[in-house]
């Protein structure tokens, strides 16, 4: 449906290496034929599902393909251009700074390279505003988390306003939030916004309770927060009281099997309460989707009208980590881009 493609959109939950398209993977495979990597190792097609463990193995394969500055630059440019082509006007991209001894890649250069790609897109006149969230992989523990926060802090202070926050992601079955809390507190105190994956799997109640005390500025997934799925009213109350927006990724959750089917996605729970809920892709490459499809899926599954969908995309602007002036500009653009009839 053309409506969803033309709808101006905000994307707030996109992992760089999970967003690499089929076409870009093709170019990467051609650069590294000796790795013997095939497409079915880097993407989960429609109708297929994977365990969480299998999903995390897919990221490892992609990381093998993306291990030089040149790769990261190309991947970041392609991803930004693809989101723009899909009608995304504001994108918050997140990625875990990675060091690769073999190729001489450092974490600092990793971040710089992504930011250079973003700037080049801007210079090329691509119609999209991009900001960056530095990601902590929870698997790597306390010290790496603290180093990552320090790096993010430096970038936030030294550059052009492109680095606005921090993400906490990685395999939710590994590690515990309590070990990462000092790093997250530091990040919060220095002005980095926090977008944290919370309650992605059922066993994280205690961790979620702890991390909600920060409180985070946005929640990724929050699949198991509400009481119907083993969460609790206390958790829901904390999210509501602090008015913390949720980033919701339908295809990702169904293909990754944390949600049994689209109609049982927790979007329904939060949307019906009128709680700020933002439709996102998570990993458009790995899960073979794009943001237009995700909006259409939400609309068809939950019976949303075009007007409802319009409001949903407009309300996402207030959930961004963009400065107030940019939020106002985006709101004006939405008014300008609104079709006269739906
Ligand atoms: P990157 O940070 O390398 O750009 O993107 C891939 C990484 O994002 C993965 O290795 C993982 O740490 C994180 N990631 C991507 N999708 C998900 C997800 O659905 N859940 C969690 N917890 N982490 C994810």
mmCIF file of C-alpha atoms and ligand atoms in Angstrom:
data_model
loop_
_atom_site.group_PDB
_atom_site.id
_atom_site.type_symbol
_atom_site.label_atom_id
_atom_site.label_comp_id
_atom_site.label_asym_id
_atom_site.label_seq_id
_atom_site.Cartn_x
_atom_site.Cartn_y
_atom_site.Cartn_z
ATOM 1 C CA UNK A 1 0.000 0.000 0.000
ATOM 2 C CA UNK A 2 1.498 3.289 -1.179
ATOM 3 C CA UNK A 3 0.106 5.133 1.879
ATOM 4 C CA UNK A 4 2.641 3.497 4.192
ATOM 5 C CA UNK A 5 5.577 4.231 1.912
ATOM 6 C CA UNK A 6 4.580 7.880 1.515
ATOM 7 C CA UNK A 7 3.874 8.272 5.219
ATOM 8 C CA UNK A 8 6.717 10.334 6.746
ATOM 9 C CA UNK A 9 8.242 8.163 9.439
ATOM 10 C CA UNK A 10 10.536 8.243 12.462
ATOM 11 C CA UNK A 11 12.769 5.204 13.107
ATOM 12 C CA UNK A 12 14.079 4.951 16.659
ATOM 13 C CA UNK A 13 15.210 1.352 17.038
ATOM 14 C CA UNK A 14 17.616 0.238 14.320
ATOM 15 C CA UNK A 15 20.833 -1.695 14.938
ATOM 16 C CA UNK A 16 23.348 -0.848 12.208
ATOM 17 C CA UNK A 17 24.583 -4.369 11.479
ATOM 18 C CA UNK A 18 21.096 -5.838 11.720
ATOM 19 C CA UNK A 19 19.874 -3.309 9.158
ATOM 20 C CA UNK A 20 22.206 -4.341 6.308
ATOM 21 C CA UNK A 21 20.138 -5.067 3.203
ATOM 22 C CA UNK A 22 20.342 -8.006 0.793
ATOM 23 C CA UNK A 23 22.059 -5.757 -1.798
ATOM 24 C CA UNK A 24 24.727 -4.590 0.648
ATOM 25 C CA UNK A 25 25.329 -8.138 1.887
ATOM 26 C CA UNK A 26 25.890 -9.071 -1.778
ATOM 27 C CA UNK A 27 28.646 -6.431 -2.051
ATOM 28 C CA UNK A 28 30.230 -7.581 1.221
ATOM 29 C CA UNK A 29 30.210 -11.228 0.151
ATOM 30 C CA UNK A 30 31.917 -10.228 -3.106
ATOM 31 C CA UNK A 31 34.628 -8.459 -1.084
ATOM 32 C CA UNK A 32 35.192 -11.534 1.116
ATOM 33 C CA UNK A 33 34.506 -14.678 -0.947
ATOM 34 C CA UNK A 34 36.901 -16.738 1.195
ATOM 35 C CA UNK A 35 34.451 -16.585 4.126
ATOM 36 C CA UNK A 36 31.953 -18.730 2.177
ATOM 37 C CA UNK A 37 29.003 -16.845 3.583
ATOM 38 C CA UNK A 38 25.615 -17.220 1.912
ATOM 39 C CA UNK A 39 22.500 -15.085 2.135
ATOM 40 C CA UNK A 40 20.542 -17.590 4.196
ATOM 41 C CA UNK A 41 23.120 -17.097 6.963
ATOM 42 C CA UNK A 42 22.475 -13.354 7.239
ATOM 43 C CA UNK A 43 18.690 -12.978 6.951
ATOM 44 C CA UNK A 44 15.512 -14.646 8.181
ATOM 45 C CA UNK A 45 13.033 -14.760 5.315
ATOM 46 C CA UNK A 46 9.289 -14.400 5.619
ATOM 47 C CA UNK A 47 7.601 -17.414 7.113
ATOM 48 C CA UNK A 48 10.808 -18.467 8.859
ATOM 49 C CA UNK A 49 11.390 -18.226 12.590
ATOM 50 C CA UNK A 50 14.501 -18.615 14.703
ATOM 51 C CA UNK A 51 15.351 -19.041 18.346
ATOM 52 C CA UNK A 52 16.929 -16.071 20.056
ATOM 53 C CA UNK A 53 20.198 -17.968 20.116
ATOM 54 C CA UNK A 54 20.104 -18.474 16.355
ATOM 55 C CA UNK A 55 19.382 -14.758 15.859
ATOM 56 C CA UNK A 56 22.504 -13.839 17.784
ATOM 57 C CA UNK A 57 24.518 -16.226 15.639
ATOM 58 C CA UNK A 58 23.321 -14.321 12.557
ATOM 59 C CA UNK A 59 24.865 -11.126 13.948
ATOM 60 C CA UNK A 60 28.190 -12.936 14.357
ATOM 61 C CA UNK A 61 28.150 -13.854 10.662
ATOM 62 C CA UNK A 62 27.392 -10.263 9.645
ATOM 63 C CA UNK A 63 30.197 -9.010 11.902
ATOM 64 C CA UNK A 64 32.620 -11.237 9.981
ATOM 65 C CA UNK A 65 31.526 -9.508 6.783
ATOM 66 C CA UNK A 66 31.742 -6.003 8.270
ATOM 67 C CA UNK A 67 35.179 -5.709 9.826
ATOM 68 C CA UNK A 68 37.024 -2.811 8.176
ATOM 69 C CA UNK A 69 36.494 0.957 8.092
ATOM 70 C CA UNK A 70 35.575 0.671 4.412
ATOM 71 C CA UNK A 71 32.900 -1.915 5.198
ATOM 72 C CA UNK A 72 31.420 0.154 8.014
ATOM 73 C CA UNK A 73 31.402 3.289 5.887
ATOM 74 C CA UNK A 74 29.592 1.517 3.042
ATOM 75 C CA UNK A 75 27.137 -0.232 5.349
ATOM 76 C CA UNK A 76 26.263 2.982 7.207
ATOM 77 C CA UNK A 77 25.775 4.948 3.976
ATOM 78 C CA UNK A 78 23.625 2.229 2.427
ATOM 79 C CA UNK A 79 21.485 1.851 5.553
ATOM 80 C CA UNK A 80 20.872 5.616 5.839
ATOM 81 C CA UNK A 81 19.982 5.843 2.131
ATOM 82 C CA UNK A 82 17.616 2.874 2.394
ATOM 83 C CA UNK A 83 15.754 4.323 5.370
ATOM 84 C CA UNK A 84 15.444 7.627 3.485
ATOM 85 C CA UNK A 85 14.108 5.812 0.413
ATOM 86 C CA UNK A 86 11.472 4.205 2.641
ATOM 87 C CA UNK A 87 10.193 7.623 3.760
ATOM 88 C CA UNK A 88 12.040 7.836 7.075
ATOM 89 C CA UNK A 89 12.694 11.529 7.825
ATOM 90 C CA UNK A 90 14.398 11.074 11.182
ATOM 91 C CA UNK A 91 16.531 8.079 12.129
ATOM 92 C CA UNK A 92 18.273 7.127 15.341
ATOM 93 C CA UNK A 93 20.826 4.513 14.423
ATOM 94 C CA UNK A 94 22.554 2.446 17.090
ATOM 95 C CA UNK A 95 25.649 0.291 16.928
ATOM 96 C CA UNK A 96 28.162 -1.430 19.194
ATOM 97 C CA UNK A 97 31.680 0.005 18.725
ATOM 98 C CA UNK A 98 33.825 -2.935 17.712
ATOM 99 C CA UNK A 99 37.568 -3.443 17.704
ATOM 100 C CA UNK A 100 39.035 -5.792 15.069
ATOM 101 C CA UNK A 101 42.692 -6.561 15.708
ATOM 102 C CA UNK A 102 43.091 -8.222 12.279
ATOM 103 C CA UNK A 103 42.129 -5.119 10.326
ATOM 104 C CA UNK A 104 43.360 -2.476 12.778
ATOM 105 C CA UNK A 105 39.849 -1.219 13.439
ATOM 106 C CA UNK A 106 39.472 0.554 16.788
ATOM 107 C CA UNK A 107 36.271 1.384 18.669
ATOM 108 C CA UNK A 108 36.924 5.092 18.251
ATOM 109 C CA UNK A 109 37.430 4.760 14.488
ATOM 110 C CA UNK A 110 34.337 2.598 14.345
ATOM 111 C CA UNK A 111 32.178 5.401 15.722
ATOM 112 C CA UNK A 112 33.979 8.090 13.696
ATOM 113 C CA UNK A 113 33.433 6.116 10.499
ATOM 114 C CA UNK A 114 29.689 5.759 11.086
ATOM 115 C CA UNK A 115 29.478 9.506 11.793
ATOM 116 C CA UNK A 116 31.485 10.307 8.639
ATOM 117 C CA UNK A 117 29.030 8.238 6.592
ATOM 118 C CA UNK A 118 26.098 10.078 8.182
ATOM 119 C CA UNK A 119 27.695 13.437 7.355
ATOM 120 C CA UNK A 120 28.385 12.388 3.782
ATOM 121 C CA UNK A 121 24.711 11.468 3.334
ATOM 122 C CA UNK A 122 23.754 14.898 4.659
ATOM 123 C CA UNK A 123 26.229 16.496 2.233
ATOM 124 C CA UNK A 124 24.740 14.475 -0.623
ATOM 125 C CA UNK A 125 21.357 15.997 0.199
ATOM 126 C CA UNK A 126 19.705 12.773 1.372
ATOM 127 C CA UNK A 127 16.388 13.821 2.914
ATOM 128 C CA UNK A 128 16.806 12.392 6.419
ATOM 129 C CA UNK A 129 18.113 13.595 9.780
ATOM 130 C CA UNK A 130 20.253 11.005 11.550
ATOM 131 C CA UNK A 131 21.421 10.749 15.146
ATOM 132 C CA UNK A 132 23.546 8.031 16.726
ATOM 133 C CA UNK A 133 23.254 5.935 19.895
ATOM 134 C CA UNK A 134 26.388 4.164 21.102
ATOM 135 C CA UNK A 135 25.502 0.599 22.083
ATOM 136 C CA UNK A 136 26.663 -1.448 25.046
ATOM 137 C CA UNK A 137 26.677 -5.188 24.449
ATOM 138 C CA UNK A 138 25.576 -6.549 27.838
ATOM 139 C CA UNK A 139 27.607 -9.711 27.306
ATOM 140 C CA UNK A 140 30.848 -7.761 27.696
ATOM 141 C CA UNK A 141 30.359 -6.815 31.354
ATOM 142 C CA UNK A 142 31.075 -3.924 33.694
ATOM 143 C CA UNK A 143 34.389 -2.585 32.450
ATOM 144 C CA UNK A 144 33.610 -2.543 28.757
ATOM 145 C CA UNK A 145 30.277 -0.877 29.550
ATOM 146 C CA UNK A 146 32.089 1.892 31.420
ATOM 147 C CA UNK A 147 34.637 2.348 28.599
ATOM 148 C CA UNK A 148 31.788 2.556 26.119
ATOM 149 C CA UNK A 149 30.057 5.248 28.148
ATOM 150 C CA UNK A 150 33.290 7.271 28.317
ATOM 151 C CA UNK A 151 33.665 7.002 24.540
ATOM 152 C CA UNK A 152 30.050 8.047 23.997
ATOM 153 C CA UNK A 153 30.520 10.961 26.384
ATOM 154 C CA UNK A 154 33.561 12.206 24.441
ATOM 155 C CA UNK A 155 31.693 12.044 21.157
ATOM 156 C CA UNK A 156 28.651 13.746 22.619
ATOM 157 C CA UNK A 157 30.807 16.656 23.815
ATOM 158 C CA UNK A 158 33.142 16.943 20.825
ATOM 159 C CA UNK A 159 30.971 16.546 17.760
ATOM 160 C CA UNK A 160 28.168 18.223 16.027
ATOM 161 C CA UNK A 161 25.345 16.833 18.173
ATOM 162 C CA UNK A 162 25.176 13.543 16.287
ATOM 163 C CA UNK A 163 25.746 11.288 19.317
ATOM 164 C CA UNK A 164 22.740 11.724 21.570
ATOM 165 C CA UNK A 165 22.526 8.626 23.686
ATOM 166 C CA UNK A 166 23.290 5.119 24.699
ATOM 167 C CA UNK A 167 21.708 1.769 23.909
ATOM 168 C CA UNK A 168 21.859 -1.375 26.008
ATOM 169 C CA UNK A 169 21.451 -4.513 23.926
ATOM 170 C CA UNK A 170 22.983 -7.909 23.218
ATOM 171 C CA UNK A 171 21.848 -11.377 24.226
ATOM 172 C CA UNK A 172 19.308 -10.835 27.046
ATOM 173 C CA UNK A 173 19.993 -14.282 28.501
ATOM 174 C CA UNK A 174 23.590 -13.311 29.266
ATOM 175 C CA UNK A 175 24.798 -11.010 32.055
ATOM 176 C CA UNK A 176 22.828 -8.928 34.551
ATOM 177 C CA UNK A 177 21.838 -5.270 34.543
ATOM 178 C CA UNK A 178 23.152 -4.747 38.068
ATOM 179 C CA UNK A 179 26.710 -5.047 36.736
ATOM 180 C CA UNK A 180 26.010 -2.360 34.156
ATOM 181 C CA UNK A 181 24.189 0.045 36.440
ATOM 182 C CA UNK A 182 27.231 2.217 37.364
ATOM 183 C CA UNK A 183 27.949 2.805 33.667
ATOM 184 C CA UNK A 184 24.319 3.633 32.939
ATOM 185 C CA UNK A 185 24.120 6.029 35.897
ATOM 186 C CA UNK A 186 27.226 7.813 34.661
ATOM 187 C CA UNK A 187 25.774 8.066 31.157
ATOM 188 C CA UNK A 188 22.550 9.510 32.489
ATOM 189 C CA UNK A 189 24.384 12.043 34.666
ATOM 190 C CA UNK A 190 26.439 13.352 31.770
ATOM 191 C CA UNK A 191 23.380 13.942 29.616
ATOM 192 C CA UNK A 192 23.353 10.886 27.365
ATOM 193 C CA UNK A 193 19.812 9.640 26.734
ATOM 194 C CA UNK A 194 19.188 5.992 27.594
ATOM 195 C CA UNK A 195 17.391 3.574 25.258
ATOM 196 C CA UNK A 196 17.507 0.213 27.031
ATOM 197 C CA UNK A 197 16.346 -3.218 25.900
ATOM 198 C CA UNK A 198 14.156 -4.307 28.827
ATOM 199 C CA UNK A 199 12.148 -7.477 29.557
ATOM 200 C CA UNK A 200 12.865 -8.966 26.153
ATOM 201 C CA UNK A 201 12.721 -12.474 27.645
ATOM 202 C CA UNK A 202 10.593 -13.650 30.596
ATOM 203 C CA UNK A 203 13.371 -14.101 33.166
ATOM 204 C CA UNK A 204 14.327 -10.431 33.541
ATOM 205 C CA UNK A 205 11.801 -9.143 36.120
ATOM 206 C CA UNK A 206 14.307 -8.262 38.820
ATOM 207 C CA UNK A 207 16.693 -6.628 36.357
ATOM 208 C CA UNK A 208 13.886 -4.616 34.803
ATOM 209 C CA UNK A 209 12.726 -3.388 38.191
ATOM 210 C CA UNK A 210 16.272 -2.239 38.932
ATOM 211 C CA UNK A 211 16.883 -0.517 35.581
ATOM 212 C CA UNK A 212 13.525 1.263 35.710
ATOM 213 C CA UNK A 213 14.806 3.178 38.745
ATOM 214 C CA UNK A 214 17.218 5.091 36.476
ATOM 215 C CA UNK A 215 14.704 5.671 34.739
ATOM 216 C CA UNK A 216 15.556 5.038 31.069
ATOM 217 C CA UNK A 217 14.381 7.552 28.448
ATOM 218 C CA UNK A 218 13.010 4.806 26.170
ATOM 219 C CA UNK A 219 12.454 1.061 26.397
ATOM 220 C CA UNK A 220 13.328 -1.384 23.628
ATOM 221 C CA UNK A 221 10.744 -4.192 23.246
ATOM 222 C CA UNK A 222 9.495 -4.486 26.869
ATOM 223 C CA UNK A 223 7.832 -7.697 25.736
ATOM 224 C CA UNK A 224 7.350 -9.220 29.191
ATOM 225 C CA UNK A 225 6.465 -6.106 31.214
ATOM 226 C CA UNK A 226 2.727 -6.546 31.503
ATOM 227 C CA UNK A 227 1.026 -8.982 33.895
ATOM 228 C CA UNK A 228 -0.697 -11.125 31.187
ATOM 229 C CA UNK A 229 2.696 -12.449 30.085
ATOM 230 C CA UNK A 230 4.307 -12.854 33.503
ATOM 231 C CA UNK A 231 5.348 -9.257 34.098
ATOM 232 C CA UNK A 232 3.703 -7.190 36.822
ATOM 233 C CA UNK A 233 1.435 -4.234 37.396
ATOM 234 C CA UNK A 234 4.253 -2.626 39.396
ATOM 235 C CA UNK A 235 6.453 -2.621 36.296
ATOM 236 C CA UNK A 236 3.657 -1.266 34.109
ATOM 237 C CA UNK A 237 2.943 1.454 36.684
ATOM 238 C CA UNK A 238 6.607 2.498 36.738
ATOM 239 C CA UNK A 239 6.667 2.781 32.931
ATOM 240 C CA UNK A 240 3.424 4.750 32.884
ATOM 241 C CA UNK A 241 4.350 7.025 35.798
ATOM 242 C CA UNK A 242 7.617 8.013 34.119
ATOM 243 C CA UNK A 243 5.924 8.182 30.712
ATOM 244 C CA UNK A 244 8.698 6.098 29.103
ATOM 245 C CA UNK A 245 8.030 5.457 25.394
ATOM 246 C CA UNK A 246 8.307 1.903 24.071
ATOM 247 C CA UNK A 247 10.066 0.939 20.843
ATOM 248 C CA UNK A 248 8.025 -1.931 19.378
ATOM 249 C CA UNK A 249 9.253 -4.228 16.623
ATOM 250 C CA UNK A 250 6.552 -6.640 15.440
ATOM 251 C CA UNK A 251 8.360 -8.728 12.826
ATOM 252 C CA UNK A 252 11.499 -9.018 14.930
ATOM 253 C CA UNK A 253 9.570 -10.325 17.946
ATOM 254 C CA UNK A 254 7.521 -12.818 15.933
ATOM 255 C CA UNK A 255 10.476 -14.118 13.886
ATOM 256 C CA UNK A 256 12.609 -14.247 17.031
ATOM 257 C CA UNK A 257 9.786 -16.129 18.770
ATOM 258 C CA UNK A 258 9.445 -13.999 21.887
ATOM 259 C CA UNK A 259 5.870 -13.249 20.746
ATOM 260 C CA UNK A 260 3.681 -16.159 19.518
ATOM 261 C CA UNK A 261 1.921 -14.280 16.657
ATOM 262 C CA UNK A 262 1.229 -10.753 15.415
ATOM 263 C CA UNK A 263 -2.213 -10.466 17.025
ATOM 264 C CA UNK A 264 -0.699 -11.224 20.433
ATOM 265 C CA UNK A 265 2.006 -8.603 20.141
ATOM 266 C CA UNK A 266 2.154 -6.312 23.178
ATOM 267 C CA UNK A 267 1.659 -3.286 20.891
ATOM 268 C CA UNK A 268 -2.035 -3.851 21.566
ATOM 269 C CA UNK A 269 -1.659 -3.604 25.349
ATOM 270 C CA UNK A 270 0.269 -0.322 25.286
ATOM 271 C CA UNK A 271 -1.525 1.291 22.354
ATOM 272 C CA UNK A 272 -4.940 0.685 23.938
ATOM 273 C CA UNK A 273 -3.729 2.416 27.105
ATOM 274 C CA UNK A 274 -2.689 5.413 25.034
ATOM 275 C CA UNK A 275 0.917 4.948 26.137
ATOM 276 C CA UNK A 276 3.585 6.335 23.746
ATOM 277 C CA UNK A 277 4.423 3.385 21.473
ATOM 278 C CA UNK A 278 6.737 3.739 18.494
ATOM 279 C CA UNK A 279 6.743 1.231 15.629
ATOM 280 C CA UNK A 280 10.330 0.292 14.695
ATOM 281 C CA UNK A 281 12.205 -2.279 12.597
ATOM 282 C CA UNK A 282 14.991 -3.450 14.983
ATOM 283 C CA UNK A 283 17.010 -5.193 12.247
ATOM 284 C CA UNK A 284 15.467 -4.586 8.831
ATOM 285 C CA UNK A 285 18.108 -6.692 7.048
ATOM 286 C CA UNK A 286 18.128 -9.696 9.356
ATOM 287 C CA UNK A 287 14.326 -9.779 9.646
ATOM 288 C CA UNK A 288 13.713 -8.889 5.945
ATOM 289 C CA UNK A 289 11.416 -5.947 6.574
ATOM 290 C CA UNK A 290 11.247 -2.154 6.400
ATOM 291 C CA UNK A 291 9.439 0.503 8.415
ATOM 292 C CA UNK A 292 6.580 0.927 5.904
ATOM 293 C CA UNK A 293 5.843 -2.784 6.197
ATOM 294 C CA UNK A 294 5.912 -2.610 9.989
ATOM 295 C CA UNK A 295 3.351 0.221 10.028
ATOM 296 C CA UNK A 296 1.157 -1.671 7.577
ATOM 297 C CA UNK A 297 1.443 -4.826 9.662
ATOM 298 C CA UNK A 298 0.406 -2.946 12.824
ATOM 299 C CA UNK A 299 -2.522 -1.385 10.959
ATOM 300 C CA UNK A 300 -3.840 -4.629 9.461
ATOM 301 C CA UNK A 301 -3.303 -6.643 12.642
ATOM 302 C CA UNK A 302 -4.907 -4.166 15.015
ATOM 303 C CA UNK A 303 -7.431 -2.504 12.709
ATOM 304 C CA UNK A 304 -5.880 0.972 12.632
ATOM 305 C CA UNK A 305 -7.248 3.538 10.178
ATOM 306 C CA UNK A 306 -4.946 5.690 8.039
ATOM 307 C CA UNK A 307 -5.729 8.537 10.436
ATOM 308 C CA UNK A 308 -4.638 6.376 13.418
ATOM 309 C CA UNK A 309 -1.436 5.456 11.592
ATOM 310 C CA UNK A 310 -0.776 9.096 10.759
ATOM 311 C CA UNK A 311 -1.069 10.018 14.441
ATOM 312 C CA UNK A 312 1.167 7.127 15.427
ATOM 313 C CA UNK A 313 3.947 8.317 13.122
ATOM 314 C CA UNK A 314 3.483 11.952 14.195
ATOM 315 C CA UNK A 315 3.559 11.127 17.916
ATOM 316 C CA UNK A 316 6.877 9.345 17.450
ATOM 317 C CA UNK A 317 8.517 12.772 16.979
ATOM 318 C CA UNK A 318 8.051 13.529 20.679
ATOM 319 C CA UNK A 319 9.803 10.258 21.562
ATOM 320 C CA UNK A 320 13.010 11.135 19.706
ATOM 321 C CA UNK A 321 16.202 12.294 21.400
ATOM 322 C CA UNK A 322 16.394 15.207 18.938
ATOM 323 C CA UNK A 323 16.850 18.737 20.281
ATOM 324 C CA UNK A 324 13.650 20.758 20.632
ATOM 325 C CA UNK A 325 14.343 22.872 17.520
ATOM 326 C CA UNK A 326 14.628 19.778 15.332
ATOM 327 C CA UNK A 327 11.447 18.310 16.854
ATOM 328 C CA UNK A 328 9.609 21.493 15.885
ATOM 329 C CA UNK A 329 11.017 21.314 12.343
ATOM 330 C CA UNK A 330 9.916 17.704 12.037
ATOM 331 C CA UNK A 331 6.416 18.545 13.252
ATOM 332 C CA UNK A 332 6.189 21.246 10.588
ATOM 333 C CA UNK A 333 7.353 18.782 7.927
ATOM 334 C CA UNK A 334 4.642 16.322 8.961
ATOM 335 C CA UNK A 335 2.069 19.081 8.465
ATOM 336 C CA UNK A 336 3.532 19.918 5.046
ATOM 337 C CA UNK A 337 3.688 16.275 3.958
ATOM 338 C CA UNK A 338 0.203 15.296 5.098
ATOM 339 C CA UNK A 339 -1.876 14.188 2.116
ATOM 340 C CA UNK A 340 -5.136 16.140 1.767
ATOM 341 C CA UNK A 341 -7.165 12.947 1.602
ATOM 342 C CA UNK A 342 -6.190 9.565 2.945
HETATM 343 P P1 LIG B 1 25.584 -3.707 15.770
HETATM 344 O O1 LIG B 1 25.538 -3.196 17.184
HETATM 345 O O2 LIG B 1 26.761 -4.599 15.530
HETATM 346 O O3 LIG B 1 25.491 -2.606 14.762
HETATM 347 O O4 LIG B 1 24.250 -4.563 15.540
HETATM 348 C C1 LIG B 1 24.094 -5.906 15.926
HETATM 349 C C2 LIG B 1 24.023 -6.045 17.440
HETATM 350 O O5 LIG B 1 22.837 -5.404 17.933
HETATM 351 C C3 LIG B 1 23.881 -7.475 17.920
HETATM 352 O O6 LIG B 1 25.133 -8.094 18.040
HETATM 353 C C4 LIG B 1 23.197 -7.308 19.279
HETATM 354 O O7 LIG B 1 24.132 -6.964 20.274
HETATM 355 C C5 LIG B 1 22.294 -6.118 19.033
HETATM 356 N N1 LIG B 1 20.930 -6.527 18.671
HETATM 357 C C6 LIG B 1 20.361 -6.530 17.455
HETATM 358 N N2 LIG B 1 19.079 -6.952 17.511
HETATM 359 C C7 LIG B 1 18.832 -7.211 18.800
HETATM 360 C C8 LIG B 1 17.676 -7.667 19.501
HETATM 361 O O8 LIG B 1 16.591 -7.939 18.946
HETATM 362 N N3 LIG B 1 17.808 -7.810 20.857
HETATM 363 C C9 LIG B 1 18.962 -7.515 21.516
HETATM 364 N N4 LIG B 1 18.969 -7.665 22.834
HETATM 365 N N5 LIG B 1 20.056 -7.094 20.884
HETATM 366 C C10 LIG B 1 19.993 -6.936 19.544
#
